[in-house]
């Protein structure tokens, strides 16, 4: 006999687990919150999409997260065993590697695009934003400087290069998330608080994009060449270029603030800027090809976009377009 719980129950435990991890003052409480968060998100994956991809994504996500949690417990045990000695510093290395695996940072990113490909757009948004809060907060307290900066630079470069030949919008968001994680964790190495601002701006941009893809029923870039509606294309690509950090859109603001802080290390800043330029290159290339190519509308797009959906997306897109104006609040 199968028992069905409404999505509200899973969402409640999902948010509760994250809040426990963030607010806990003990290592055990942080780990317990991570496990509660994991066990609440897996039923959301399976119950939302009844297909083979969602089941495969749930199994992969569970195995990777369980292995990363085992690494976190081992690092905690190692720390309590050798705390106060010269070996205690290596426990921070284990914790940093375990949390980077949980986040999907390169070179431990192999599972992240595959899992994201099997999710609905709502679960995609949750995995891109909310599921990263607890590991990032733990990492900001327990990271190893050199290891984290190295992983950040690798993530920025790998996320930018791997997204060049992708046509699936979920995979593009996955590799973009890996690249942005590089910026977030690199900012974390130089500032204990600015990475939160960067992550908030990233969450806003990801929310706008996922909502746009969901309302417009878009999964692949080839679908954009099948629609004659230029307003839909404009909405998608303004938000994509904002996610890439093109000035003067909203996504440029957190990168500008991060560059001010990371300027202490010029080589790291150069690698991050280079990776961001690669990301902008393939966004602009896809934008150009989609606006110049046109085919007849396919069956999936016979229904025109609802007027209320267009107004919602237009308002959210205006947030991206006018995003540079908050720069005045920072006196730059």
C-alpha positions in Angstrom: 0.0 0.0 0.0 1.4 3.4 -1.1 0.8 6.4 1.1 0.7 9.8 -0.7 1.6 13.0 1.2 0.7 16.4 -0.2 3.7 18.4 -1.5 3.3 20.8 1.4 4.5 18.2 3.8 7.7 17.6 1.8 8.2 21.4 1.4 7.8 21.9 5.1 10.6 19.4 6.0 12.7 20.8 3.1 12.7 24.3 4.6 12.9 23.0 8.2 16.0 20.9 7.4 17.8 23.9 5.9 16.8 26.2 8.8 18.1 23.6 11.3 21.5 23.4 9.4 21.8 27.2 9.2 20.9 27.9 12.8 22.5 24.9 14.6 25.5 25.6 16.9 26.8 22.0 16.7 28.1 19.8 14.0 25.6 17.1 14.6 22.7 19.6 14.2 24.1 20.7 10.8 24.4 17.2 9.6 20.9 16.3 10.8 19.5 19.3 8.9 21.3 18.2 5.8 19.9 14.7 6.0 16.3 16.0 6.7 16.7 18.2 3.6 17.9 15.3 1.5 15.1 12.9 2.5 12.4 15.6 1.9 13.7 16.5 -1.6 13.8 13.0 -3.0 10.0 12.4 -2.7 9.5 15.8 -4.4 11.6 14.5 -7.4 9.7 11.3 -7.7 6.1 12.5 -7.1 6.3 15.5 -9.4 7.4 13.7 -12.6 6.2 10.1 -13.1 8.8 9.0 -15.6 12.1 7.0 -15.9 14.2 10.2 -15.9 12.9 11.4 -12.5 13.5 8.0 -10.9 17.0 7.9 -12.2 17.6 11.5 -11.0 16.3 10.6 -7.6 18.6 7.6 -7.3 21.7 9.5 -8.5 20.9 12.4 -6.2 20.5 10.1 -3.2 23.7 8.1 -3.8 25.9 11.2 -4.2 24.4 13.1 -1.3 24.7 10.0 1.0 28.3 9.5 0.0 29.0 13.2 0.7 27.2 13.0 4.1 29.4 10.0 5.0 32.5 12.2 4.2 31.1 15.0 6.4 30.7 12.5 9.3 34.2 11.1 8.8 35.6 14.7 8.8 33.8 15.5 12.0 35.0 12.3 13.6 38.6 13.1 12.4 38.3 16.6 13.8 37.2 15.5 17.3 39.9 12.8 17.3 42.8 15.0 16.4 41.4 18.4 17.5 44.1 20.8 18.7 46.9 19.0 16.9 48.6 19.8 13.6 46.4 17.1 11.9 43.2 19.0 12.7 43.7 21.3 9.7 43.2 18.4 7.4 39.7 17.8 8.6 38.8 21.2 7.1 40.1 19.8 3.8 37.7 16.8 4.1 34.8 19.0 4.9 35.5 21.3 2.0 35.7 18.4 -0.4 32.5 16.8 1.0 30.5 20.0 0.8 31.8 20.8 -2.7 30.5 17.3 -3.7 27.1 18.1 -2.2 27.0 21.4 -4.1 28.2 19.9 -7.4 31.3 22.0 -7.8 34.0 20.9 -10.3 35.7 18.5 -10.5 32.8 16.7 -8.6 30.2 18.1 -10.9 29.6 14.9 -13.0 26.2 14.2 -11.3 24.7 17.6 -11.3 23.7 18.1 -15.0 22.4 14.5 -15.2 20.2 15.0 -12.1 18.9 18.4 -13.2 17.9 16.9 -16.6 15.3 14.7 -15.0 13.6 17.3 -12.8 10.6 19.5 -13.4 11.2 23.3 -13.5 10.0 23.8 -9.9 12.4 21.1 -8.6 15.1 22.5 -10.9 14.7 25.9 -9.2 14.8 24.3 -5.7 18.0 22.4 -6.6 19.6 25.5 -8.1 18.8 27.8 -5.1 17.4 26.4 -1.8 19.4 23.2 -1.8 22.7 25.1 -1.9 22.0 27.3 1.2 22.9 24.8 4.0 26.1 23.5 2.4 27.3 27.0 1.5 26.7 28.2 5.1 28.6 25.2 6.5 31.4 25.8 4.0 31.7 29.5 5.0 32.4 28.3 8.6 34.6 25.4 8.0 36.4 25.8 4.7 40.1 25.4 3.9 41.4 28.6 2.1 43.7 27.1 -0.5 41.5 24.1 -1.4 38.4 26.2 -1.7 40.0 28.8 -3.9 41.4 26.0 -6.2 37.9 24.4 -6.4 36.3 27.8 -7.1 38.6 28.5 -10.0 38.2 25.0 -11.5 34.4 25.3 -11.2 34.3 28.7 -12.9 36.4 27.5 -15.9 34.7 24.0 -16.2 31.2 25.4 -15.9 32.0 28.0 -18.6 33.6 25.6 -21.1 31.2 22.7 -20.6 28.2 24.9 -21.4 29.4 25.9 -24.9 27.8 23.1 -26.9 24.7 22.5 -24.8 21.2 22.9 -26.2 19.2 21.7 -23.3 18.1 24.6 -21.1 18.4 22.6 -17.9 22.0 21.6 -18.7 22.8 25.2 -19.6 21.4 26.3 -16.2 23.4 23.4 -14.5 26.7 24.5 -16.0 25.9 28.1 -15.3 25.3 27.2 -11.7 28.7 25.4 -11.5 30.3 28.6 -12.9 28.5 30.8 -10.4 29.4 28.5 -7.6 33.0 29.3 -8.5 32.3 33.0 -8.1 30.4 32.5 -4.8 33.1 30.4 -3.2 35.9 32.6 -4.5 34.1 35.6 -2.9 33.8 33.5 0.3 37.6 33.2 0.5 38.0 37.0 0.5 34.9 38.2 2.3 32.8 36.4 5.0 29.6 38.2 4.1 29.6 39.4 0.4 29.1 35.9 -0.9 25.5 36.0 0.6 24.7 39.1 -1.5 26.1 37.4 -4.6 24.0 34.2 -3.9 20.8 36.2 -3.4 21.2 37.9 -6.8 21.9 34.6 -8.4 18.7 33.2 -6.8 16.7 36.1 -8.2 18.0 35.6 -11.7 17.5 31.8 -11.6 13.9 32.3 -10.3 13.1 34.5 -13.3 14.6 32.1 -15.8 13.0 28.9 -14.4 9.6 30.7 -14.2 10.0 31.9 -17.8 10.9 28.4 -19.1 8.0 26.9 -17.1 5.4 29.4 -18.3 6.6 29.3 -21.9 7.0 25.5 -21.9 10.6 25.6 -23.1 13.1 22.8 -22.6 15.5 23.1 -25.6 16.8 26.0 -27.5 15.6 24.5 -30.8 12.1 25.2 -29.6 12.8 29.0 -29.6 13.5 28.8 -33.4 10.1 27.3 -33.9 8.1 30.2 -32.4 7.5 33.4 -34.3 6.9 35.3 -31.1 9.8 37.7 -30.7 8.7 38.9 -27.3 9.2 35.4 -25.9 12.7 35.3 -27.4 13.5 38.7 -26.0 12.4 37.8 -22.5 14.4 34.6 -22.5 17.6 36.1 -23.7 17.5 39.3 -21.6 17.4 37.0 -18.6 20.0 34.7 -19.9 22.4 37.6 -20.6 21.6 38.8 -17.1 22.6 35.4 -15.7 25.8 35.6 -17.7 26.7 39.0 -16.1 26.4 41.3 -19.1 26.4 45.0 -18.0 24.1 46.8 -17.3 21.8 44.0 -16.4 21.1 42.7 -12.9 23.6 39.8 -13.1 26.5 42.2 -13.5 25.9 43.8 -10.1 27.0 40.8 -7.9 30.0 40.1 -10.2 31.1 43.8 -10.0 30.9 43.6 -6.2 32.8 40.3 -6.2 35.5 41.8 -8.5 36.1 44.6 -6.1 36.8 42.1 -3.3 38.7 39.5 -5.3 41.0 42.3 -6.8 43.4 41.4 -3.9 44.4 38.3 -5.9 44.9 39.4 -9.6 45.5 35.8 -11.0 42.2 34.5 -9.4 40.3 37.5 -10.7 41.7 37.1 -14.2 40.6 33.4 -14.3 37.1 34.3 -13.1 36.7 37.1 -15.6 37.9 34.9 -18.4 35.4 32.2 -17.5 32.6 34.8 -17.4 33.5 36.0 -20.9 33.3 32.4 -22.2 29.8 32.1 -20.7 28.7 35.4 -22.3 30.1 34.2 -25.6 27.9 31.2 -26.0 24.9 33.0 -24.6 25.2 35.7 -27.2 25.9 33.1 -29.9 22.7 31.3 -29.1 20.8 34.6 -28.9 22.0 35.6 -32.4 21.2 32.2 -34.0 17.8 32.0 -32.4 16.8 35.5 -33.6 18.1 34.9 -37.1 16.8 31.4 -37.7 13.0 30.7 -38.0 10.9 27.7 -38.7 7.2 27.1 -38.8 5.5 26.6 -35.4 5.4 23.0 -34.2 2.6 21.3 -32.4 3.9 22.0 -28.9 3.5 25.7 -29.5 0.2 25.9 -31.2 -1.3 27.7 -28.2 -0.2 31.3 -27.9 1.2 32.5 -24.6 -1.4 33.6 -22.2 -1.6 37.4 -21.7 -1.2 37.2 -17.9 1.9 35.1 -18.3 3.4 37.6 -20.7 2.7 40.5 -18.3 4.3 38.5 -15.4 7.4 37.7 -17.4 7.7 41.3 -18.7 7.7 42.6 -15.1 10.3 40.1 -14.1 12.4 40.9 -17.1 12.3 44.6 -16.2 13.9 43.7 -12.9 16.9 42.3 -14.9 17.0 45.3 -17.2 16.9 47.8 -14.4 19.3 45.8 -12.2 22.2 48.2 -12.5 20.6 51.0 -10.6 21.1 49.4 -7.2 24.8 50.2 -7.7 24.1 53.7 -6.4 23.2 52.1 -3.0 26.7 50.8 -2.7 28.4 54.2 -3.4 30.5 52.9 -6.2 
